[in-house]
PDB file of C-alpha atoms in Angstrom:
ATOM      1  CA  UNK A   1    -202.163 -62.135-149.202  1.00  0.00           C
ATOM      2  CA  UNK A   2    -200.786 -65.616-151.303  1.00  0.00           C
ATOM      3  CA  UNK A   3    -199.169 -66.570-147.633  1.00  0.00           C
ATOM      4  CA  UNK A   4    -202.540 -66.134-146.027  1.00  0.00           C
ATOM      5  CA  UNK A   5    -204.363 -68.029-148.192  1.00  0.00           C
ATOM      6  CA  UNK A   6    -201.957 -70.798-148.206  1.00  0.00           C
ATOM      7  CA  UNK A   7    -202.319 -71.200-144.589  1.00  0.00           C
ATOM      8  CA  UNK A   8    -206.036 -70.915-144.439  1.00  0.00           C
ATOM      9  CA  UNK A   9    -205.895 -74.204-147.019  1.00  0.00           C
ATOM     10  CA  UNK A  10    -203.138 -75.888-144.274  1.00  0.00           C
ATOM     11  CA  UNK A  11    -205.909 -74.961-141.352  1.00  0.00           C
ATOM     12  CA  UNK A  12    -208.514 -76.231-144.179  1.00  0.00           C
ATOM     13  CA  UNK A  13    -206.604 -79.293-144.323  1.00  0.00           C
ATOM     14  CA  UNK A  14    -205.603 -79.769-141.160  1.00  0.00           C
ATOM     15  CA  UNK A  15    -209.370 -79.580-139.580  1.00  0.00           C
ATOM     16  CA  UNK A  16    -210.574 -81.698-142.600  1.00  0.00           C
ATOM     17  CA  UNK A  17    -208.365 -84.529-141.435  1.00  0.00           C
ATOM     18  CA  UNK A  18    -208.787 -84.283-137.686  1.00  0.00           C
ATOM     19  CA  UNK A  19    -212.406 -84.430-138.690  1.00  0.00           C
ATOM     20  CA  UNK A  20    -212.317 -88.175-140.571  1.00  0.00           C
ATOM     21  CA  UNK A  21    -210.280 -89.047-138.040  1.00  0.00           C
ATOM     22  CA  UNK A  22    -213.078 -88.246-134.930  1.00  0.00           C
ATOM     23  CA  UNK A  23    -215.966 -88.896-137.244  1.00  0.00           C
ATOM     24  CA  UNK A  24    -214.656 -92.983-137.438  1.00  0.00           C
ATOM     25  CA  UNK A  25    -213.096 -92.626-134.245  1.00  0.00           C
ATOM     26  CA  UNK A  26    -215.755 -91.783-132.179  1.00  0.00           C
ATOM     27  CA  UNK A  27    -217.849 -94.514-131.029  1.00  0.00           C
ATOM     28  CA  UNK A  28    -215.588 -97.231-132.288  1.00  0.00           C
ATOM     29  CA  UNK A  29    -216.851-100.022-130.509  1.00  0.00           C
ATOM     30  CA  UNK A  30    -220.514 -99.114-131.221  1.00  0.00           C
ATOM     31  CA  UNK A  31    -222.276-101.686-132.604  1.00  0.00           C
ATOM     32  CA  UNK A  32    -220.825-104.724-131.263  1.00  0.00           C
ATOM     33  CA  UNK A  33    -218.880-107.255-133.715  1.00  0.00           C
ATOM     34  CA  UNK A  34    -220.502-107.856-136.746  1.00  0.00           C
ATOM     35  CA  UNK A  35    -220.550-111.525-137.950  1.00  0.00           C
ATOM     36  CA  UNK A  36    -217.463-111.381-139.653  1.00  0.00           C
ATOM     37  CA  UNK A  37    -215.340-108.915-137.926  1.00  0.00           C
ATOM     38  CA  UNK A  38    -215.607-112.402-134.893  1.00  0.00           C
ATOM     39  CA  UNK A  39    -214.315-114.399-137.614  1.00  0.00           C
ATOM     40  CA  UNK A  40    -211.195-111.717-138.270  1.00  0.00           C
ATOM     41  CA  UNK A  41    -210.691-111.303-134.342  1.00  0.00           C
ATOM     42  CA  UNK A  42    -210.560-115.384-133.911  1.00  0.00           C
ATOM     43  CA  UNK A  43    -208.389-115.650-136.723  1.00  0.00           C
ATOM     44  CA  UNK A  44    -205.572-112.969-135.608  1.00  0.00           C
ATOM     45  CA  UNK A  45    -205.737-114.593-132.542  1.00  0.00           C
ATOM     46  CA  UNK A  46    -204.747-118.211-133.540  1.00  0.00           C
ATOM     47  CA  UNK A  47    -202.562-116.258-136.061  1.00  0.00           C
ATOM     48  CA  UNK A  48    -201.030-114.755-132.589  1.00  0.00           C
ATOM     49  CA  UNK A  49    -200.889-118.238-130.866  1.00  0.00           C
ATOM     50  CA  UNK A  50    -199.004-119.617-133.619  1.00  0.00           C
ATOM     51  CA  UNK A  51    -202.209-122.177-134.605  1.00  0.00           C
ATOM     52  CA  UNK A  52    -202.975-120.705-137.811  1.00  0.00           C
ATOM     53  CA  UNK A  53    -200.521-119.536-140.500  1.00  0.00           C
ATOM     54  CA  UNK A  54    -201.538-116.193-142.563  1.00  0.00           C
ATOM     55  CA  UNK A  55    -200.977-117.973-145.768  1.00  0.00           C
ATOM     56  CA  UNK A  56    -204.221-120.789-145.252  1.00  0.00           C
ATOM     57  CA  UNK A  57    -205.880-118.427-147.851  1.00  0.00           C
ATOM     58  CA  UNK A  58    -207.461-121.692-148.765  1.00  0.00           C
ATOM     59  CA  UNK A  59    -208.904-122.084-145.723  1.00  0.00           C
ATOM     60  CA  UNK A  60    -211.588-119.390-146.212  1.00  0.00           C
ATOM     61  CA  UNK A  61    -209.210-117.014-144.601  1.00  0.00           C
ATOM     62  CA  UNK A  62    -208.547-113.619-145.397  1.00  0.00           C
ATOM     63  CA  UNK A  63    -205.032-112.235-146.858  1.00  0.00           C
ATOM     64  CA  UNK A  64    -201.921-112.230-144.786  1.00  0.00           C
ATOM     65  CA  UNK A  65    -201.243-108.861-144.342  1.00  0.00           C
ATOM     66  CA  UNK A  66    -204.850-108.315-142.486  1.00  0.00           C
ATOM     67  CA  UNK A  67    -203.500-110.425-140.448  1.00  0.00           C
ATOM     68  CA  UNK A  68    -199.941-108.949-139.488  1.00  0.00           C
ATOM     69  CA  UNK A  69    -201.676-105.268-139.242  1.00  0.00           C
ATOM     70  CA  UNK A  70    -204.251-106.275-137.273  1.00  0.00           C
ATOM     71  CA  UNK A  71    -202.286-108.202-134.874  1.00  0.00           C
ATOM     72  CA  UNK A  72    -200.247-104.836-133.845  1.00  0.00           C
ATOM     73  CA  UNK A  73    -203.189-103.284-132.030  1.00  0.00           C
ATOM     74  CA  UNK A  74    -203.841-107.027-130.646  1.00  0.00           C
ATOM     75  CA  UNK A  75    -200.526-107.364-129.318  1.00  0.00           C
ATOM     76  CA  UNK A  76    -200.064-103.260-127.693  1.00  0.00           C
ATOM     77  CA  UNK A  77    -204.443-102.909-126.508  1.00  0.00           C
ATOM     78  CA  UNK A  78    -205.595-106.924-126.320  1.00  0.00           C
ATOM     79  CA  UNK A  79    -207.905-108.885-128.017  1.00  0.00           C
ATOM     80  CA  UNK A  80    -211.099-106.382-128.025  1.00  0.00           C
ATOM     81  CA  UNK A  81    -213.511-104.340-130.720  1.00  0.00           C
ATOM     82  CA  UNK A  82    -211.358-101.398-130.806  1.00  0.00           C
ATOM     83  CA  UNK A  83    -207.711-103.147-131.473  1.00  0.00           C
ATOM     84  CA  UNK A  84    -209.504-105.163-134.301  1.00  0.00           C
ATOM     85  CA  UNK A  85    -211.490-101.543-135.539  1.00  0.00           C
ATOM     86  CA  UNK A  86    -208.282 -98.731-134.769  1.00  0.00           C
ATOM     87  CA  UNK A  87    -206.640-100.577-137.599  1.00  0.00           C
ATOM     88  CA  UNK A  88    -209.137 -99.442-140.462  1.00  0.00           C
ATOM     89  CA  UNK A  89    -210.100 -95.741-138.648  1.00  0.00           C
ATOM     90  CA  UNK A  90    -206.041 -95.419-138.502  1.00  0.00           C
ATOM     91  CA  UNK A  91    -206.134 -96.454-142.866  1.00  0.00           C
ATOM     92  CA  UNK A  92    -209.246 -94.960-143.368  1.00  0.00           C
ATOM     93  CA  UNK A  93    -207.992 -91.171-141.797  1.00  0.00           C
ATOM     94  CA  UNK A  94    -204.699 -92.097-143.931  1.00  0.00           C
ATOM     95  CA  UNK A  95    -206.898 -92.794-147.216  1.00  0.00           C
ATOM     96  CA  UNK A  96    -208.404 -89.391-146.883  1.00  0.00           C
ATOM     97  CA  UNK A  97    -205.164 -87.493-146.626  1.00  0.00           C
ATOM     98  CA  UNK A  98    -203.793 -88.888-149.381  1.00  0.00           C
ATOM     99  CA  UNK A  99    -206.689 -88.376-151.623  1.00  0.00           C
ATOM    100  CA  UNK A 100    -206.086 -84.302-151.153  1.00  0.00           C
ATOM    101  CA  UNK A 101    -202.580 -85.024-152.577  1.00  0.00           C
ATOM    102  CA  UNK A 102    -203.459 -87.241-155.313  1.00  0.00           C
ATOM    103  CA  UNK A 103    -206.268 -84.350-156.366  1.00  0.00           C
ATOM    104  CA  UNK A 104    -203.855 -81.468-155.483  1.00  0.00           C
ATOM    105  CA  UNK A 105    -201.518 -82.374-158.317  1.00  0.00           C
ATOM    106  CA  UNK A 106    -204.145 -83.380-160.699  1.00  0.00           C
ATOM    107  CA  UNK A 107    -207.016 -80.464-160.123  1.00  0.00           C
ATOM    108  CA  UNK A 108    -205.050 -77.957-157.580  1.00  0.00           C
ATOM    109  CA  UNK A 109    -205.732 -77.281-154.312  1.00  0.00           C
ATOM    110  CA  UNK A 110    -209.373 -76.135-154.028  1.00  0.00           C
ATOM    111  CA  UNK A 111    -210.557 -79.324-155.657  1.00  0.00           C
ATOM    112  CA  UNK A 112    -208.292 -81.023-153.233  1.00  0.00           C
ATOM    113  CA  UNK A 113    -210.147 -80.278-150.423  1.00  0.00           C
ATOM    114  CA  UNK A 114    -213.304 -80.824-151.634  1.00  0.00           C
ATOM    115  CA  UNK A 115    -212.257 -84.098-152.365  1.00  0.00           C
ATOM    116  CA  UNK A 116    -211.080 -84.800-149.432  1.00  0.00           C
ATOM    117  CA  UNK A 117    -214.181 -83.220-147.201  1.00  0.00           C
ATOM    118  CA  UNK A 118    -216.035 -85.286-149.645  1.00  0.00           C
ATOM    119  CA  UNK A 119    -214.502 -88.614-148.906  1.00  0.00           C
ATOM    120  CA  UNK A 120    -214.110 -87.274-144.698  1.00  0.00           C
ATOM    121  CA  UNK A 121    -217.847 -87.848-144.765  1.00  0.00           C
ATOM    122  CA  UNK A 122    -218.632 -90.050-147.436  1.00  0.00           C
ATOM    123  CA  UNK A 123    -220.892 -92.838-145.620  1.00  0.00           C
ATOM    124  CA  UNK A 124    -220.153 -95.457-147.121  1.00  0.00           C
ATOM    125  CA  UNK A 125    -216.063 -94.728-145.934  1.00  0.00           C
ATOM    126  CA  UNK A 126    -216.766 -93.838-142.873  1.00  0.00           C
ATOM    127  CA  UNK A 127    -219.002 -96.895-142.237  1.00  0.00           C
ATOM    128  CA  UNK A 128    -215.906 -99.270-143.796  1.00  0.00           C
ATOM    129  CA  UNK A 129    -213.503 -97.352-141.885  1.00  0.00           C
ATOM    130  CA  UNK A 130    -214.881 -98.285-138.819  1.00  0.00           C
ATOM    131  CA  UNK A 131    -215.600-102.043-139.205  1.00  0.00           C
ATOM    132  CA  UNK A 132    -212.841-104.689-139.472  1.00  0.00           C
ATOM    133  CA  UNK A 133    -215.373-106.785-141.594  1.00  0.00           C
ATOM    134  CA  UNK A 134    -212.757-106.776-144.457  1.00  0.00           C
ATOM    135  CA  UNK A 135    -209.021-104.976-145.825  1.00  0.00           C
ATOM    136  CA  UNK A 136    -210.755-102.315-148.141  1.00  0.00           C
ATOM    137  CA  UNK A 137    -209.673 -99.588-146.576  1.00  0.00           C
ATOM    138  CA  UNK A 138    -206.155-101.420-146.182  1.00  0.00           C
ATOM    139  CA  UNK A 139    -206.072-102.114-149.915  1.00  0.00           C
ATOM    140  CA  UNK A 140    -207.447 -98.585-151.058  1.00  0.00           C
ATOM    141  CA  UNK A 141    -204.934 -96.942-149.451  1.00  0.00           C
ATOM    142  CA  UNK A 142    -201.920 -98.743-150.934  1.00  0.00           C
ATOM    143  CA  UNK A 143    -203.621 -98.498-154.317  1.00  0.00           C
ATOM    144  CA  UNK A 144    -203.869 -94.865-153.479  1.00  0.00           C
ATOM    145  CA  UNK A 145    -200.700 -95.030-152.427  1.00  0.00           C
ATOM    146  CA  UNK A 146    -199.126 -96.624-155.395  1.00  0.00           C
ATOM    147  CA  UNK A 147    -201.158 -94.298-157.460  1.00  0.00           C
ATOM    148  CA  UNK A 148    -199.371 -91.229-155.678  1.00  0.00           C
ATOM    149  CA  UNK A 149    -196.228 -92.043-155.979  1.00  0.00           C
ATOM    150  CA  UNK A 150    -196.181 -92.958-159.982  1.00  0.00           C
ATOM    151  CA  UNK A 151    -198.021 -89.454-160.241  1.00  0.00           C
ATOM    152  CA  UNK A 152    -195.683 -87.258-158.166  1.00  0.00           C
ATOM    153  CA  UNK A 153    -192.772 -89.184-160.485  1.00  0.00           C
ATOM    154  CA  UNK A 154    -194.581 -88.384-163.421  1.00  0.00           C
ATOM    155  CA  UNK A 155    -195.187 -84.636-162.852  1.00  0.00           C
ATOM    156  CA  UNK A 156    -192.146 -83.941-160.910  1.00  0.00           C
ATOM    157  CA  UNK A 157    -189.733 -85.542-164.006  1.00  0.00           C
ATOM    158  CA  UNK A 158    -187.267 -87.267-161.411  1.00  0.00           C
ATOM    159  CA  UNK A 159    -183.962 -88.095-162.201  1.00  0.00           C
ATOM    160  CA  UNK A 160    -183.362 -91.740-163.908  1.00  0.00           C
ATOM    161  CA  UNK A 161    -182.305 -93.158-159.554  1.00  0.00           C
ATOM    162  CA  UNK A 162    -184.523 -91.207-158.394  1.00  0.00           C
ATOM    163  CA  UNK A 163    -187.541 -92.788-160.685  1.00  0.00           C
ATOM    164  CA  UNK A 164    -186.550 -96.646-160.464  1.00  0.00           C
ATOM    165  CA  UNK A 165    -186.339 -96.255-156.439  1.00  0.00           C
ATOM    166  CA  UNK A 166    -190.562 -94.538-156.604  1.00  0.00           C
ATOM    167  CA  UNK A 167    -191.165 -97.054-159.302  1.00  0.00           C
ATOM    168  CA  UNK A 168    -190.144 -99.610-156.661  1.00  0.00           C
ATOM    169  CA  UNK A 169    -191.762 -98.468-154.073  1.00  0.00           C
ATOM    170  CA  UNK A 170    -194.830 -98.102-156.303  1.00  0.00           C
ATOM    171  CA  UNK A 171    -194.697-101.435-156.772  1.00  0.00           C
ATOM    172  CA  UNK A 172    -194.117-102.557-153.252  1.00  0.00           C
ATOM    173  CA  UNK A 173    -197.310-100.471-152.134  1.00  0.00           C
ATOM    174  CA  UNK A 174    -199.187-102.418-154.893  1.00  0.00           C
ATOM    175  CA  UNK A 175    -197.933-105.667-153.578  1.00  0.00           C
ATOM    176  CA  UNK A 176    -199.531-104.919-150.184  1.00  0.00           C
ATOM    177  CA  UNK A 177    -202.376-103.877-151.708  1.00  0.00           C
ATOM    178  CA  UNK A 178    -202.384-107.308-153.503  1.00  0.00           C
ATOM    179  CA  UNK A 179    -201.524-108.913-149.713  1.00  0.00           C
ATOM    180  CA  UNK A 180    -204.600-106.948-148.138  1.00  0.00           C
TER     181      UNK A 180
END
């Protein structure tokens, strides 16, 4: 009976997910560019051409590390709404799974996927998610992300090597976060 259960959550889960992933995949490149994801797209691509370094944060531009993620899908699709968008639906899916673990070892596992199924449709996510207009969906999920790990080191009592090697990596996803 315990097994079942367990794997109807994992199914739970599992469709949850697949879910925020279609709901801010499909129809990525509807409605064309806002005003400011043109400004992102013409700035990864002098970032690409070498014109424009990802540091001129004083130039009105936004963080570097926009700028080196979005440039992946720039480089592998071409300049175009969905390589600038796939970068946020692929952070935005990634936010949502990791909110079920973060709430899975603070509440348990029912309140887990509430959460997540909660934040899966949440407007206001989904609407983010799908837009390159700015990095908060980059910088929630390494917030999230930092959050996670510090948690998992917390209630899991690691060993002393163990804890400084999360506590880096903590930090490092807080970095990015800073970066995004």
């Amino acid at each position: 009976m315990k097994i079942r259960f367990i794997r109807n959550l994992n199914i739970s889960f599992a469709i949850i997910i697949l879910a925020a992933f279609l709901i801010r995949f499909l129809y990525i490149e509807l409605p064309n560019l806002y005003y400011d994801e043109n400004g992102v797209a013409m700035w990864v691509k002098l970032f690409l051409n070498g014109e424009l370094s990802p540091w001129a944060y004083l130039k009105g531009q936004p963080p570097p590390l926009l700028a080196w993620i979005t440039s992946v899908p720039f480089i592998i699709f071409g300049a175009s709404e969905f390589s600038l968008r796939i970068v946020n639906v692929f952070f935005g899916t990634l936010t949502v799974a990791l909110l079920y673990f973060i709430a899975k070892q603070w509440y348990g596992k029912k309140v887990a996927l509430l959460a997540t199924a909660l934040l899966a449709v949440s407007p206001l996510h989904v609407t983010y998610s799908r837009l390159n207009v700015n990095s908060d969906i980059i910088e929630t999920f390494f917030l999230a992300f930092a959050v996670f790990i510090m948690e998992y080191c917390y209630t899991h009592n690691l060993e002393r090597r163990k804890e400084l090697s999360a506590v880096i990596l903590s930090g490092i996803a807080f970095g990015f976060s800073l970066l995004a």
